[in-house]
Amino acid sequence: MPSLKEFRVRIESVQSTKKITSAMKMVAASKLRRAQEAAEAARPYAERMASMLSNLAGASVGRAGAPPMLAGTGKDDVQLVVVMTANRGLCGGFNTNIIRSARTLIRELLASGKTVKILTVGRKGRDAIRRDFRELIVGEYTEFGRKRVAFAEANEVAKKVTDMYVAGEFDVATMIYARFKSAVTQIVTRQQIIPFPVPVVETTDAQMVYDYEPSDTEILTELLPRNLAIQVFRAMLENSASFFGAQMAAMDSATRNAGEMIDKLKLRYNRSRQAMITKELIEIISGAEAV
Amino acid sequence: MPDTLKLELVSPERLLVSEQVEMVLVPGVEGVLGVLPLHAPTLSTLKPGFVDVYKGNVVVERYFVAGGFAEITPTTCTVLVDEALPKETLTQAMAAERQTMAKALHDAAATDEDRLKALKALEVADAMMSAAHGALH
């Protein structure tokens, strides 16, 4: 049985842990609100751009002279995996889930004989991926999203991906991030970003024929890299909202656990205090009786 | 013939307009497009300028846009822009600041790519300036 002092020390330490986790929870909640707003505000643009692009792509896919970003290189031998995680932990299974999905994907690709290159965004992902696939990492970003996700940062990632693609360093690029569904649910998502996945258009309804100004190829060459940047930006926003959501949930349950632990410790503390008092009383009484 | 079309004006930060309008003017690269319902399907890139929203034959809203894309179908007009500012918030001081910034960027540019980017920014800033002066259409 630990002494009373030991109990007191432990209770105090759990109490201060609880204070920290509940403060973190509140901070995460307020940051979540902002991140969520940003993520939701960015959705319309990304969605409309994707639909505009798929209209355009539907018309020019399979045609000679389609930009390679759309048509692909015709191979899938070299795969680029962009893993997006947070820079920090204390967010439950958030990073772990993304990393697990990334690891599975990478293993699958390697097993089927593909060459894999990895680009990591976020410190946690880099650390974990580096343990297993150190030699596959071709680039890493760890300074992003310190305060809030900036479009310039997404652009930097997109530019790197574009440059690599133009230089013929990979054939297919997939992005892994957590899509924000609600504060408690984040969905780990794999999204192919290059070549742009052209959705199957039903050929039944009359296909609209667009006029292009200046020309379809010119629009495409402008639209494609922009779309990539937008999709990356969106993924980063979703990821940051998901992160704060996960952190809030994790800190909430940590706070609750700490509360439970304090209750249990207090109970044990009081029991042993009473036991001690009883023991002392018995000693006094039996001492008095002996006289 | 339907007398309205659905206009959506979207910037990366938010959805600015999503409503039924009678006509919209869009600054296409090859000239201003006046979009009425039943317009032929068109995809166009935009240059810096004003997007004018018409309701009941009058301009109800004007937005300065810094370039982007427009997708026009017979019933909708989707305008994706890099940046959009309601006309009322546009000031000469803001435009002047942008001009100075773009010029500084141009002077500091080391590669052709950076220079091109700076020139584009300058073009936007110049358009903003003339827009603020009221010189743009």
GROMACS .gro file of C-alpha atoms in nm, chain A residues 12-266:
model
  255
   12GLU     CA    1  -0.191   1.636  -0.786
   13SER     CA    2  -0.004   1.520  -1.093
   14VAL     CA    3  -0.317   1.375  -1.253
   15GLN     CA    4  -0.498   1.696  -1.173
   16SER     CA    5  -0.241   1.904  -1.353
   17THR     CA    6  -0.253   1.665  -1.647
   18LYS     CA    7  -0.626   1.714  -1.657
   19LYS     CA    8  -0.585   2.089  -1.656
   20ILE     CA    9  -0.349   2.068  -1.951
   21THR     CA   10  -0.564   1.832  -2.155
   22SER     CA   11  -0.879   2.031  -2.094
   23ALA     CA   12  -0.699   2.351  -2.197
   24MET     CA   13  -0.572   2.178  -2.510
   25LYS     CA   14  -0.920   2.059  -2.584
   26MET     CA   15  -1.054   2.410  -2.573
   27VAL     CA   16  -0.774   2.544  -2.787
   28ALA     CA   17  -0.833   2.266  -3.040
   29ALA     CA   18  -1.205   2.340  -3.041
   30SER     CA   19  -1.154   2.703  -3.126
   31LYS     CA   20  -0.893   2.623  -3.390
   32LEU     CA   21  -1.121   2.356  -3.529
   33ARG     CA   22  -1.393   2.610  -3.585
   34ARG     CA   23  -1.164   2.827  -3.793
   35ALA     CA   24  -1.011   2.535  -3.981
   36GLN     CA   25  -1.352   2.392  -4.053
   37GLU     CA   26  -1.479   2.720  -4.189
   38ALA     CA   27  -1.176   2.748  -4.412
   39ALA     CA   28  -1.214   2.392  -4.535
   40GLU     CA   29  -1.581   2.433  -4.607
   41ALA     CA   30  -1.530   2.767  -4.779
   42ALA     CA   31  -1.273   2.611  -5.010
   43ARG     CA   32  -1.498   2.327  -5.113
   44PRO     CA   33  -1.716   2.504  -5.372
   45TYR     CA   34  -1.417   2.625  -5.569
   46ALA     CA   35  -1.245   2.288  -5.569
   47GLU     CA   36  -1.564   2.108  -5.662
   48ARG     CA   37  -1.657   2.344  -5.943
   49MET     CA   38  -1.308   2.340  -6.077
   50ALA     CA   39  -1.309   1.962  -6.079
   51SER     CA   40  -1.642   1.952  -6.261
   52MET     CA   41  -1.530   2.214  -6.512
   53LEU     CA   42  -1.217   2.017  -6.571
   54SER     CA   43  -1.398   1.690  -6.616
   55ASN     CA   44  -1.628   1.848  -6.874
   56LEU     CA   45  -1.326   1.968  -7.058
   57ALA     CA   46  -1.136   1.647  -7.009
   58GLY     CA   47  -1.426   1.436  -7.128
   59ALA     CA   48  -1.406   1.618  -7.457
   60SER     CA   49  -1.033   1.595  -7.512
   61VAL     CA   50  -0.937   1.268  -7.346
   62GLY     CA   51  -0.804   1.004  -7.579
   63ARG     CA   52  -0.734   1.264  -7.840
   64ALA     CA   53  -0.382   1.310  -7.966
   65GLY     CA   54  -0.215   1.617  -7.821
   66ALA     CA   55  -0.403   1.612  -7.493
   67PRO     CA   56  -0.177   1.750  -7.220
   68PRO     CA   57   0.014   1.469  -7.047
   69MET     CA   58  -0.118   1.580  -6.709
   70LEU     CA   59  -0.458   1.469  -6.827
   71ALA     CA   60  -0.372   1.181  -7.053
   72GLY     CA   61  -0.104   1.032  -6.828
   73THR     CA   62   0.220   0.887  -6.951
   74GLY     CA   63   0.057   0.564  -7.052
   75LYS     CA   64   0.243   0.379  -6.778
   76ASP     CA   65   0.207   0.330  -6.407
   77ASP     CA   66   0.553   0.202  -6.325
   78VAL     CA   67   0.664   0.487  -6.106
   79GLN     CA   68   0.420   0.595  -5.841
   80LEU     CA   69   0.437   0.909  -5.634
   81VAL     CA   70   0.264   0.897  -5.299
   82VAL     CA   71   0.196   1.227  -5.124
   83VAL     CA   72   0.139   1.162  -4.756
   84MET     CA   73  -0.023   1.444  -4.563
   85THR     CA   74  -0.016   1.439  -4.186
   86ALA     CA   75  -0.002   1.688  -3.904
   87ASN     CA   76   0.313   1.831  -3.755
   88ARG     CA   77   0.209   1.744  -3.406
   89GLY     CA   78   0.072   1.456  -3.212
   90LEU     CA   79  -0.168   1.436  -2.920
   91CYS     CA   80  -0.454   1.377  -3.156
   92GLY     CA   81  -0.552   1.014  -3.102
   93GLY     CA   82  -0.528   0.792  -3.406
   94PHE     CA   83  -0.522   1.074  -3.659
   95ASN     CA   84  -0.165   1.048  -3.784
   96THR     CA   85  -0.152   0.674  -3.727
   97ASN     CA   86  -0.451   0.613  -3.950
   98ILE     CA   87  -0.310   0.815  -4.236
   99ILE     CA   88   0.028   0.654  -4.200
  100ARG     CA   89  -0.122   0.307  -4.187
  101SER     CA   90  -0.314   0.369  -4.507
  102ALA     CA   91  -0.002   0.511  -4.671
  103ARG     CA   92   0.207   0.216  -4.560
  104THR     CA   93  -0.046  -0.033  -4.695
  105LEU     CA   94  -0.058   0.146  -5.027
  106ILE     CA   95   0.318   0.163  -5.054
  107ARG     CA   96   0.357  -0.205  -4.966
  108GLU     CA   97   0.094  -0.301  -5.223
  109LEU     CA   98   0.264  -0.096  -5.491
  110LEU     CA   99   0.604  -0.235  -5.407
  111ALA     CA  100   0.468  -0.588  -5.404
  112SER     CA  101   0.328  -0.545  -5.753
  113GLY     CA  102   0.669  -0.442  -5.876
  114LYS     CA  103   0.620  -0.066  -5.900
  115THR     CA  104   0.876   0.195  -5.814
  116VAL     CA  105   0.752   0.418  -5.536
  117LYS     CA  106   0.851   0.772  -5.453
  118ILE     CA  107   0.723   0.946  -5.147
  119LEU     CA  108   0.658   1.309  -5.072
  120THR     CA  109   0.565   1.387  -4.714
  121VAL     CA  110   0.380   1.692  -4.592
  122GLY     CA  111   0.382   1.719  -4.215
  123ARG     CA  112   0.640   1.617  -3.960
  124LYS     CA  113   0.465   1.316  -3.807
  125GLY     CA  114   0.422   1.144  -4.139
  126ARG     CA  115   0.779   1.203  -4.236
  127ASP     CA  116   0.910   1.058  -3.910
  128ALA     CA  117   0.699   0.743  -3.937
  129ILE     CA  118   0.750   0.684  -4.308
  130ARG     CA  119   1.121   0.744  -4.276
  131ARG     CA  120   1.149   0.450  -4.042
  132ASP     CA  121   1.032   0.206  -4.308
  133PHE     CA  122   1.096   0.365  -4.643
  134ARG     CA  123   1.379   0.609  -4.587
  135GLU     CA  124   1.530   0.563  -4.931
  136LEU     CA  125   1.199   0.621  -5.110
  137ILE     CA  126   1.136   0.971  -4.977
  138VAL     CA  127   1.204   1.231  -5.243
  139GLY     CA  128   1.089   1.538  -5.060
  140GLU     CA  129   0.943   1.658  -4.735
  141TYR     CA  130   0.766   1.963  -4.602
  142THR     CA  131   0.762   2.004  -4.229
  143GLU     CA  132   0.713   2.375  -4.180
  144PHE     CA  133   0.365   2.400  -4.324
  145GLY     CA  134   0.046   2.507  -4.158
  146ARG     CA  135   0.210   2.645  -3.847
  147LYS     CA  136  -0.054   2.910  -3.808
  148ARG     CA  137  -0.299   2.838  -4.081
  149VAL     CA  138  -0.286   2.670  -4.417
  150ALA     CA  139  -0.175   2.917  -4.681
  151PHE     CA  140  -0.241   2.878  -5.048
  152ALA     CA  141   0.122   2.961  -5.121
  153GLU     CA  142   0.227   2.646  -4.935
  154ALA     CA  143  -0.011   2.428  -5.131
  155ASN     CA  144   0.119   2.590  -5.443
  156GLU     CA  145   0.473   2.499  -5.349
  157VAL     CA  146   0.380   2.134  -5.310
  158ALA     CA  147   0.183   2.139  -5.635
  159LYS     CA  148   0.474   2.300  -5.815
  160LYS     CA  149   0.714   2.037  -5.692
  161VAL     CA  150   0.477   1.763  -5.808
  162THR     CA  151   0.429   1.932  -6.146
  163ASP     CA  152   0.801   1.980  -6.194
  164MET     CA  153   0.868   1.618  -6.113
  165TYR     CA  154   0.598   1.508  -6.352
  166VAL     CA  155   0.724   1.727  -6.632
  167ALA     CA  156   1.074   1.592  -6.573
  168GLY     CA  157   0.929   1.243  -6.614
  169GLU     CA  158   1.012   1.132  -6.262
  170PHE     CA  159   0.683   0.952  -6.203
  171ASP     CA  160   0.372   0.831  -6.387
  172VAL     CA  161   0.094   0.838  -6.131
  173ALA     CA  162   0.052   1.051  -5.820
  174THR     CA  163  -0.176   0.970  -5.528
  175MET     CA  164  -0.245   1.190  -5.233
  176ILE     CA  165  -0.336   1.056  -4.890
  177TYR     CA  166  -0.506   1.279  -4.636
  178ALA     CA  167  -0.794   1.279  -4.392
  179ARG     CA  168  -1.117   1.424  -4.519
  180PHE     CA  169  -1.310   1.617  -4.261
  181LYS     CA  170  -1.656   1.477  -4.208
  182SER     CA  171  -1.740   1.596  -3.861
  183ALA     CA  172  -1.549   1.685  -3.548
  184VAL     CA  173  -1.537   1.321  -3.451
  185THR     CA  174  -1.514   1.151  -3.790
  186GLN     CA  175  -1.227   1.188  -4.027
  187ILE     CA  176  -1.204   0.971  -4.333
  188VAL     CA  177  -0.863   0.874  -4.460
  189THR     CA  178  -0.884   0.935  -4.832
  190ARG     CA  179  -0.666   0.835  -5.123
  191GLN     CA  180  -0.702   1.065  -5.417
  192GLN     CA  181  -0.531   1.027  -5.749
  193ILE     CA  182  -0.413   1.368  -5.862
  194ILE     CA  183  -0.204   1.288  -6.170
  195PRO     CA  184  -0.317   1.197  -6.427
  196PHE     CA  185  -0.640   1.378  -6.356
  197PRO     CA  186  -0.903   1.105  -6.308
  198VAL     CA  187  -1.165   1.162  -6.576
  199PRO     CA  188  -1.502   1.048  -6.449
  200VAL     CA  189  -1.701   0.828  -6.678
  201VAL     CA  190  -1.955   1.051  -6.849
  202GLU     CA  191  -2.283   0.894  -6.948
  203THR     CA  192  -2.292   0.915  -7.322
  204THR     CA  193  -2.669   0.892  -7.325
  205ASP     CA  194  -2.745   1.258  -7.270
  206ALA     CA  195  -2.644   1.492  -7.545
  207GLN     CA  196  -2.284   1.586  -7.487
  208MET     CA  197  -2.246   1.958  -7.475
  209VAL     CA  198  -2.001   2.100  -7.720
  210TYR     CA  199  -1.815   2.392  -7.577
  211ASP     CA  200  -1.671   2.693  -7.746
  212TYR     CA  201  -1.324   2.759  -7.618
  213GLU     CA  202  -1.163   3.093  -7.572
  214PRO     CA  203  -0.873   3.109  -7.650
  215SER     CA  204  -0.845   2.735  -7.729
  216ASP     CA  205  -0.911   2.414  -7.542
  217THR     CA  206  -0.545   2.318  -7.512
  218GLU     CA  207  -0.453   2.661  -7.383
  219ILE     CA  208  -0.729   2.651  -7.125
  220LEU     CA  209  -0.631   2.300  -7.026
  221THR     CA  210  -0.266   2.386  -6.981
  222GLU     CA  211  -0.369   2.669  -6.753
  223LEU     CA  212  -0.642   2.484  -6.574
  224LEU     CA  213  -0.456   2.162  -6.496
  225PRO     CA  214  -0.172   2.296  -6.281
  226ARG     CA  215  -0.415   2.530  -6.110
  227ASN     CA  216  -0.647   2.244  -6.039
  228LEU     CA  217  -0.361   2.049  -5.887
  229ALA     CA  218  -0.274   2.337  -5.657
  230ILE     CA  219  -0.638   2.373  -5.560
  231GLN     CA  220  -0.675   2.003  -5.486
  232VAL     CA  221  -0.359   2.007  -5.274
  233PHE     CA  222  -0.478   2.320  -5.097
  234ARG     CA  223  -0.810   2.163  -5.029
  235ALA     CA  224  -0.650   1.845  -4.897
  236MET     CA  225  -0.434   2.051  -4.665
  237LEU     CA  226  -0.734   2.242  -4.535
  238GLU     CA  227  -0.934   1.926  -4.484
  239ASN     CA  228  -0.638   1.771  -4.311
  240SER     CA  229  -0.593   2.059  -4.074
  241ALA     CA  230  -0.962   2.063  -3.985
  242SER     CA  231  -0.949   1.687  -3.933
  243PHE     CA  232  -0.643   1.723  -3.716
  244PHE     CA  233  -0.807   1.969  -3.480
  245GLY     CA  234  -1.119   1.756  -3.472
  246ALA     CA  235  -0.917   1.449  -3.381
  247GLN     CA  236  -0.718   1.645  -3.127
  248MET     CA  237  -1.029   1.782  -2.968
  249ALA     CA  238  -1.182   1.436  -2.940
  250ALA     CA  239  -0.858   1.288  -2.803
  251MET     CA  240  -0.816   1.564  -2.548
  252ASP     CA  241  -1.178   1.533  -2.447
  253SER     CA  242  -1.144   1.166  -2.368
  254ALA     CA  243  -0.809   1.228  -2.198
  255THR     CA  244  -0.974   1.486  -1.977
  256ARG     CA  245  -1.251   1.245  -1.894
  257ASN     CA  246  -1.005   0.967  -1.818
  258ALA     CA  247  -0.807   1.196  -1.594
  259GLY     CA  248  -1.126   1.283  -1.408
  260GLU     CA  249  -1.208   0.917  -1.356
  261MET     CA  250  -0.857   0.847  -1.239
  262ILE     CA  251  -0.871   1.130  -0.990
  263ASP     CA  252  -1.196   0.992  -0.848
  264LYS     CA  253  -1.046   0.645  -0.810
  265LEU     CA  254  -0.729   0.776  -0.652
  266LYS     CA  255  -0.926   0.992  -0.413
   0.00000   0.00000   0.00000
